[in-house]
Amino acid sequence: MAEGYSILVDTSKCTACRGCQVGCKQWNELPGTQTKNVGSYENPQDLSFETYKVVRFAEGSNGDGKPYWNFFSEQCRHCLSPGCMAASEKDEIVQDEKTGAVLFTPETKNLDFKATLEGCPYNIPRQDPKTKVLSKCTMCFDRITNGMIPACVKSCPTGAMQFGERDKVLDVSKKRVEELKKTFPKAIAINPDDVRVIYIVTNDPKTYWKFAAGK
Amino acid sequence: MTNHWIDLRNSDCILVMGSNAAANHPISMKWVQKAKDNGAKLISVDPRFTQTSARADIYAALRSGSDIAFLGGMIKYIIDNDKYFKDYVVNYTNASFIPVEKYNFDDGLFSGYDPKTRKYDSSFWAIKKDSAGIPERDITLQNPGCVFQLLKKHYSRYTPEKVSEITGTPINDLTKVYETYAATGTKDKAGTIMYAMGWTQHTVGVQNIRTMAIIQLLLGNMGIAGGGVNALRGESNVQGSTDQGLLFHILPGYLRMPTSNLATLEAYNKAITPKTADPMSANWPQNLPKYSVSLLKSFWGDKATIENDFGYGWLPKPDLGRNYSWLNLFDEMYEGKIKGFFAWGQNPACSGANANKVRQALAKLDWLVNVNIFDNETGSFWKGPGMDPKKIKTEVFMLPCAASIEKEGSIANSGRWVQWRYKAVEAPGKAKPDGEILTELMIEIRKLYKKGGKFPDPILNLKWDYTDDHGDFDAHKVAKELNGFFLKDVTIQDKQFKKGDPVPAFGFLQADGSTSCGNWIYCQSYNADGNNMARRKKDDPTGLGLYPQWSWCWPVNRRIIYNRASVDLDGQPWNPARPLLKWVDGKWVGDVPDGPWPPMSDSKNGKYPFIMKPDGLGAIFGPGLADGPFPEHYEPLECPVPANLMSGQFVNPTVKIFKGEMDKHLTCDPRFPFVGTTYRVTEHWQTGIMTRWQPWLVEAAPQMFVELSEELAKLRGINNGDKVKVSTIRGEVDCVAIVTTRFRPFKMGDLTVHQVGMPWCFGWMVPKDGGESANLLTPNVGDPNTMIPESKAFMVNITKA
């Protein structure tokens, strides 16, 4: 199914304000976890069963000697054919028909976590060590089925995140990539035909996050 | 801001310098992005490649404290390459004025300097006037003594090579920035500047901004949509606090604080009221006596009479030259000369430069009242690191106050928009709104004064009627007081008003005691139309995003000030595609004009555009500051170079240098070889009082860190993530090292200079292991005009912990 909704993450407009990361925690009532600074702005260090979204900070030097600093607001891609579901035999993981959201139910506690994680090209699912339940981004299912946009999109000040009907988002994405190519020849949308959360990057996806375009 | 947040979208070129807007004013990037969508260029100039730089079309690095050199080079570029907007410069600025003969500049010093007092006599910088008292002008700009030629001469020394050697910016990058920004010097282009504490917190802070103001005048960018000089204020209502005269040198509405040499109201009004002989100059400040008298009436009501100078004698009057700014106050406190202190909505133990001195100063107090929404390092200073509670006599009181969403009232943003906010939730426990605390305090103070005390008149005569029927603080009453009202039935400008009617706008205020107004610039905010600050209409008649019926802005709802400079002499917009103002059929259409007069080509009634300047023209030559009419590069008090390449004058000759035991500073000392600077992060607000208790924000930004280049890390054997110690002669702070490509060593001639940077949002109290404030390191030396500390450029060492 290719209808439903999509989220566009246009990294060329992202300022790493992390409103999305905090907005996600707030709406989903997830706790702030204990962190330490390990030599980067990036924190928490990874996704967890209590963290559905992490802004990745990646830096280095361009050929011209100038630095770059790439920001990648990582979350579940809500694949059209979700790899995580391969390990799901009953309804532990469901794909909502109307929205396209891929949802982990409490029954995921019965899944083989390792297999589920391996099935995900983007290394997204995480497990609660106590309850064994798996968790990840829900596309703010409770919001989008009640006429609201996802909390992360809502909190984005620059328009780097957009939410809407999939065909329209694809359209916006295509036009934006064309526009960006004038300045950034390497600009692409990452796997737009496979995922609902479409990232636009202006350079090699690996310069953003190691799993940006898949493992 | 001369303009406002939304207006950023109208710009063709946005220079972000002295600011990291993306991190510290995240919402501003919404409008910056819109400008970029329309093809605007974004330039980021910063010692460190920041979140703003990451989105910029052009990034240039400069060493902290070298902004005037960088911008002085731009002035030279603009003049040498004829990039300035000639019609604008000739007609709307004082470029054609001729300073007096005794004006001079030699080897870093302007004429009129007295080395004993370290002060200038600014009469040496006066403008020549003709027999009628009107400034002499040469509109060909060729007279070697005219401002334009003096400017050209002054900045002729700022060659790309010299600038690059001072700033450490590669010449290519300088040129790229100069070319791109100077391209806005045409009729149809607008360039704007977004700056913040990266410019102000220097011993040349005001002159940093002056340099940019000169550039904006040369390029014709003042008063136009998408232009202006835009200060990004550091707190949501800091604009409101200065509007209301919270600083020591001003009364509400930026009226000058009286001094003891001005014994009478007449003397005061004479001193604050500039004169002009030029009929073309509106000289709006000639109205200031109307505002000062109306303010006195607001303070003392019926007790302020013409016989008693409207209570002028009751105003406190510091001696001339006495300066009660932050650094001086804490110096006196450290000396034990201050007994009590209200730390109201602030955290000096972490926010004050040379915070070790601040913390020691707090220990000299008899009492300290900490008014805040959380306990903080100030209220609990006595149990902080290195303190022995047994030896500290200071009695500390904590008054919990309501947070912004727990009270009703106005909030003024950087763009001067004053927006009314409703109360969303009740304050917890016994926390009260600040207004309530002040009201209760004042009632008690008056009770005490009734029993006796020195000079009780100002307190007992004060009109203090801001409570409702239940005796609770009423924000509406205060807002109406600020707007002002008539004190008797009058007819003004053919309009009749009854006693008690609100004053429609400050044009109706009077100097005879018939009007009361708590703040003339807020006059119109709450008038017969109601609470204009609460308006929420989204009409946008100009299409420029002025939204004139959304809230209200001072002055008189003018969304872009100096807007008469956006039109040509006939009142037609320089840029018809962005018509901010237009003279149509004998009327101005668009934004609220800077005064009703016809455009300048009307030889009878036309006025110059810069109505707040006595001469009516934008001041390229600015004789009003402590440290000179043109900005000049001086090194920071602590700097990495043995000499100032521009002149024999090493540091700003007018800075005040404290000389107590805790007022240490060092330049070119091998123990502290690296430049240090401070900044903020998105997640924490100011010293972090509000945000360090918030788990999601602490999770994202948990600990004090220092950013340094890979080269410096190698030099010091530091790996990314290592614990390190950053120190200055004043103190030391433990940090986590972020080794980054975003800091690069500066190549300055033969010299390589390293710089590091730290956030100042942490403090020992919370979170655990969060670390300390970077202000333990910063020097307590201030800009001579504002006394803002030089927290952005000082010398440090960094070692592995």
GROMACS .gro file of C-alpha atoms in nm, chain B residues 424-672:
model
  249
  639ALA     CA    1  -0.247   2.948   3.179
  640VAL     CA    2  -0.215   2.775   3.516
  641GLU     CA    3  -0.204   2.862   3.883
  642ALA     CA    4   0.137   2.900   4.040
  643PRO     CA    5   0.229   2.610   4.269
  644GLY     CA    6   0.229   2.640   4.646
  645LYS     CA    7   0.287   2.990   4.776
  646ALA     CA    8   0.463   3.114   4.464
  647LYS     CA    9   0.338   3.458   4.363
  648PRO     CA   10   0.367   3.676   4.053
  649ASP     CA   11   0.653   3.929   4.075
  650GLY     CA   12   0.400   4.213   4.071
  651GLU     CA   13   0.229   4.066   4.375
  652ILE     CA   14   0.558   4.029   4.562
  653LEU     CA   15   0.654   4.389   4.479
  654THR     CA   16   0.316   4.520   4.586
  655GLU     CA   17   0.324   4.344   4.921
  656LEU     CA   18   0.681   4.455   4.974
  657MET     CA   19   0.595   4.817   4.901
  658ILE     CA   20   0.299   4.812   5.136
  659GLU     CA   21   0.525   4.691   5.418
  660ILE     CA   22   0.801   4.938   5.330
  661ARG     CA   23   0.552   5.224   5.345
  662LYS     CA   24   0.429   5.107   5.682
  663LEU     CA   25   0.786   5.119   5.810
  664TYR     CA   26   0.849   5.462   5.662
  665LYS     CA   27   0.536   5.591   5.831
  666LYS     CA   28   0.708   5.517   6.158
  667GLY     CA   29   1.008   5.718   6.047
  668GLY     CA   30   1.319   5.693   5.837
  669LYS     CA   31   1.546   5.903   5.623
  670PHE     CA   32   1.383   6.095   5.339
  671PRO     CA   33   1.042   5.930   5.353
  672ASP     CA   34   0.877   6.164   5.097
  673PRO     CA   35   0.944   5.968   4.777
  674ILE     CA   36   0.811   5.651   4.937
  675LEU     CA   37   0.512   5.789   5.121
  676ASN     CA   38   0.401   6.017   4.839
  677LEU     CA   39   0.427   5.746   4.577
  678LYS     CA   40   0.102   5.678   4.395
  679TRP     CA   41   0.066   5.305   4.441
  680ASP     CA   42  -0.277   5.195   4.325
  681TYR     CA   43  -0.215   4.880   4.130
  682THR     CA   44  -0.431   4.644   4.328
  683ASP     CA   45  -0.781   4.522   4.256
  684ASP     CA   46  -1.079   4.523   4.494
  685HIS     CA   47  -0.935   4.222   4.677
  686GLY     CA   48  -0.602   4.394   4.727
  687ASP     CA   49  -0.431   4.170   4.470
  688PHE     CA   50  -0.185   4.297   4.213
  689ASP     CA   51  -0.365   4.387   3.889
  690ALA     CA   52  -0.152   4.375   3.573
  691HIS     CA   53  -0.418   4.568   3.380
  692LYS     CA   54  -0.393   4.860   3.618
  693VAL     CA   55  -0.017   4.875   3.567
  694ALA     CA   56  -0.060   4.849   3.190
  695LYS     CA   57  -0.309   5.139   3.193
  696GLU     CA   58  -0.068   5.338   3.408
  697LEU     CA   59   0.207   5.282   3.153
  698ASN     CA   60  -0.024   5.393   2.870
  699GLY     CA   61  -0.119   5.706   3.063
  700PHE     CA   62  -0.435   5.910   3.116
  701PHE     CA   63  -0.556   6.268   3.126
  702LEU     CA   64  -0.564   6.440   3.462
  703LYS     CA   65  -0.820   6.701   3.364
  704ASP     CA   66  -1.069   6.778   3.087
  705VAL     CA   67  -0.871   6.910   2.791
  706THR     CA   68  -0.893   6.973   2.419
  707ILE     CA   69  -0.582   6.877   2.228
  708GLN     CA   70  -0.546   6.875   1.850
  709ASP     CA   71  -0.922   6.947   1.824
  710LYS     CA   72  -1.002   6.640   2.027
  711GLN     CA   73  -1.177   6.657   2.363
  712PHE     CA   74  -1.070   6.440   2.650
  713LYS     CA   75  -1.216   6.397   2.994
  714LYS     CA   76  -1.022   6.359   3.313
  715GLY     CA   77  -0.936   5.990   3.346
  716ASP     CA   78  -0.954   5.914   2.972
  717PRO     CA   79  -0.659   5.715   2.844
  718VAL     CA   80  -0.410   5.913   2.634
  719PRO     CA   81  -0.445   5.794   2.272
  720ALA     CA   82  -0.072   5.813   2.188
  721PHE     CA   83   0.238   5.999   2.309
  722GLY     CA   84   0.174   6.287   2.070
  723PHE     CA   85  -0.093   6.395   2.320
  724LEU     CA   86   0.124   6.398   2.631
  725GLN     CA   87   0.183   6.737   2.795
  726ALA     CA   88   0.457   6.898   3.001
  727ASP     CA   89   0.215   7.101   3.218
  728GLY     CA   90   0.105   6.823   3.449
  729SER     CA   91  -0.224   6.758   3.271
  730THR     CA   92  -0.124   6.407   3.164
  731SER     CA   93   0.015   6.108   3.350
  732CYS     CA   94   0.215   5.840   3.170
  733GLY     CA   95   0.428   5.565   3.324
  734ASN     CA   96   0.626   5.511   3.005
  735TRP     CA   97   0.587   5.736   2.704
  736ILE     CA   98   0.695   5.473   2.452
  737TYR     CA   99   0.412   5.248   2.578
  738CYS     CA  100   0.156   5.526   2.529
  739GLN     CA  101  -0.108   5.378   2.291
  740SER     CA  102  -0.062   5.024   2.419
  741TYR     CA  103  -0.380   5.034   2.629
  742ASN     CA  104  -0.599   5.323   2.521
  743ALA     CA  105  -0.966   5.385   2.437
  744ASP     CA  106  -0.943   5.104   2.180
  745GLY     CA  107  -0.872   4.865   2.465
  746ASN     CA  108  -0.571   4.650   2.539
  747ASN     CA  109  -0.395   4.673   2.206
  748MET     CA  110  -0.128   4.431   2.326
  749ALA     CA  111  -0.393   4.158   2.334
  750ARG     CA  112  -0.486   4.200   1.967
  751ARG     CA  113  -0.454   3.884   1.759
  752LYS     CA  114  -0.569   3.981   1.410
  753LYS     CA  115  -0.369   3.841   1.122
  754ASP     CA  116  -0.436   4.108   0.857
  755ASP     CA  117  -0.126   4.198   0.657
  756PRO     CA  118  -0.215   4.487   0.425
  757THR     CA  119   0.141   4.552   0.304
  758GLY     CA  120   0.216   4.184   0.245
  759LEU     CA  121   0.548   4.242   0.421
  760GLY     CA  122   0.451   4.058   0.737
  761LEU     CA  123   0.399   4.368   0.951
  762TYR     CA  124   0.073   4.229   1.096
  763PRO     CA  125  -0.019   4.569   1.241
  764GLN     CA  126  -0.311   4.431   1.439
  765TRP     CA  127  -0.125   4.146   1.601
  766SER     CA  128  -0.030   4.270   1.948
  767TRP     CA  129   0.115   4.619   1.953
  768CYS     CA  130   0.465   4.749   1.920
  769TRP     CA  131   0.640   5.062   2.033
  770PRO     CA  132   0.667   5.331   1.921
  771VAL     CA  133   0.303   5.392   1.811
  772ASN     CA  134   0.281   5.049   1.648
  773ARG     CA  135   0.558   5.134   1.402
  774ARG     CA  136   0.684   4.794   1.294
  775ILE     CA  137   1.004   4.916   1.129
  776ILE     CA  138   1.164   5.224   1.275
  777TYR     CA  139   1.336   5.492   1.067
  778ASN     CA  140   1.095   5.386   0.791
  779ARG     CA  141   1.100   5.730   0.630
  780ALA     CA  142   1.443   5.626   0.502
  781SER     CA  143   1.278   5.351   0.292
  782VAL     CA  144   1.153   5.606   0.040
  783ASP     CA  145   1.319   5.852  -0.194
  784LEU     CA  146   1.298   6.229  -0.151
  785ASP     CA  147   0.953   6.224  -0.312
  786GLY     CA  148   0.824   5.960  -0.074
  787GLN     CA  149   0.830   5.676  -0.326
  788PRO     CA  150   0.976   5.343  -0.208
  789TRP     CA  151   1.338   5.284  -0.304
  790ASN     CA  152   1.229   4.930  -0.376
  791PRO     CA  153   0.878   4.917  -0.527
  792ALA     CA  154   0.874   4.541  -0.474
  793ARG     CA  155   0.888   4.592  -0.096
  794PRO     CA  156   0.696   4.914  -0.036
  795LEU     CA  157   0.713   4.970   0.337
  796LEU     CA  158   0.589   5.326   0.303
  797LYS     CA  159   0.460   5.537   0.016
  798TRP     CA  160   0.346   5.899  -0.014
  799VAL     CA  161   0.012   5.886  -0.198
  800ASP     CA  162  -0.216   6.186  -0.246
  801GLY     CA  163  -0.067   6.377   0.043
  802LYS     CA  164  -0.075   6.080   0.281
  803TRP     CA  165   0.158   5.804   0.393
  804VAL     CA  166   0.043   5.452   0.312
  805GLY     CA  167   0.195   5.138   0.464
  806ASP     CA  168   0.366   5.109   0.804
  807VAL     CA  169   0.305   5.379   1.067
  808PRO     CA  170   0.542   5.648   0.936
  809ASP     CA  171   0.819   5.798   1.147
  810GLY     CA  172   0.614   6.116   1.186
  811PRO     CA  173   0.334   6.260   0.972
  812TRP     CA  174   0.533   6.519   0.779
  813PRO     CA  175   0.555   6.503   0.400
  814PRO     CA  176   0.864   6.364   0.229
  815MET     CA  177   1.186   6.563   0.208
  816SER     CA  178   1.122   6.712  -0.136
  817ASP     CA  179   0.847   6.922   0.020
  818SER     CA  180   1.068   7.222   0.090
  819LYS     CA  181   0.818   7.375   0.331
  820ASN     CA  182   0.714   7.089   0.556
  821GLY     CA  183   0.938   6.800   0.460
  822LYS     CA  184   1.155   6.644   0.730
  823TYR     CA  185   1.471   6.437   0.746
  824PRO     CA  186   1.413   6.067   0.813
  825PHE     CA  187   1.606   6.004   1.135
  826ILE     CA  188   1.372   6.193   1.362
  827MET     CA  189   1.531   6.080   1.689
  828LYS     CA  190   1.862   6.242   1.592
  829PRO     CA  191   1.876   6.617   1.664
  830ASP     CA  192   2.020   6.676   1.317
  831GLY     CA  193   1.771   6.439   1.156
  832LEU     CA  194   2.028   6.229   0.975
  833GLY     CA  195   2.177   5.886   1.032
  834ALA     CA  196   2.501   5.915   1.227
  835ILE     CA  197   2.795   5.771   1.036
  836PHE     CA  198   2.999   6.005   1.256
  837GLY     CA  199   2.874   5.941   1.608
  838PRO     CA  200   3.009   6.177   1.871
  839GLY     CA  201   2.786   6.043   2.148
  840LEU     CA  202   2.996   5.754   2.278
  841ALA     CA  203   3.268   5.727   2.538
  842ASP     CA  204   3.528   5.579   2.307
  843GLY     CA  205   3.517   5.774   1.985
  844PRO     CA  206   3.307   5.892   1.691
  845PHE     CA  207   3.437   5.614   1.464
  846PRO     CA  208   3.488   5.256   1.580
  847GLU     CA  209   3.852   5.152   1.605
  848HIS     CA  210   4.002   4.811   1.657
  849TYR     CA  211   4.151   4.754   2.000
  850GLU     CA  212   4.255   4.422   2.143
  851PRO     CA  213   4.051   4.261   2.420
  852LEU     CA  214   4.188   4.327   2.769
  853GLU     CA  215   4.319   3.970   2.756
  854CYS     CA  216   4.451   3.881   2.412
  855PRO     CA  217   4.698   3.648   2.242
  856VAL     CA  218   4.898   3.910   2.052
  857PRO     CA  219   5.184   4.124   2.185
  858ALA     CA  220   5.067   4.436   2.005
  859ASN     CA  221   4.770   4.592   1.831
  860LEU     CA  222   4.853   4.586   1.461
  861MET     CA  223   4.631   4.888   1.399
  862SER     CA  224   4.791   5.133   1.639
  863GLY     CA  225   5.007   5.188   1.942
  864GLN     CA  226   4.694   5.183   2.155
  865PHE     CA  227   4.669   4.825   2.276
  866VAL     CA  228   4.328   4.812   2.442
  867ASN     CA  229   4.030   5.044   2.445
  868PRO     CA  230   4.178   5.355   2.615
  869THR     CA  231   3.858   5.429   2.805
  870VAL     CA  232   3.794   5.097   2.980
  871LYS     CA  233   3.772   5.091   3.356
  872ILE     CA  234   4.017   4.844   3.502
  873PHE     CA  235   3.936   4.715   3.849
  874LYS     CA  236   4.239   4.674   4.067
  875GLY     CA  237   4.129   4.468   4.364
  876GLU     CA  238   4.278   4.139   4.478
  877MET     CA  239   4.027   3.939   4.275
  878ASP     CA  240   4.042   4.156   3.963
  879LYS     CA  241   4.319   3.977   3.780
  880HIS     CA  242   4.384   3.975   3.410
  881LEU     CA  243   4.675   3.870   3.192
  882THR     CA  244   4.779   3.922   2.832
  883CYS     CA  245   5.036   3.720   2.641
  884ASP     CA  246   5.118   3.514   2.946
  885PRO     CA  247   5.259   3.172   2.856
  886ARG     CA  248   5.049   3.014   3.131
  887PHE     CA  249   4.729   3.111   2.946
   0.00000   0.00000   0.00000
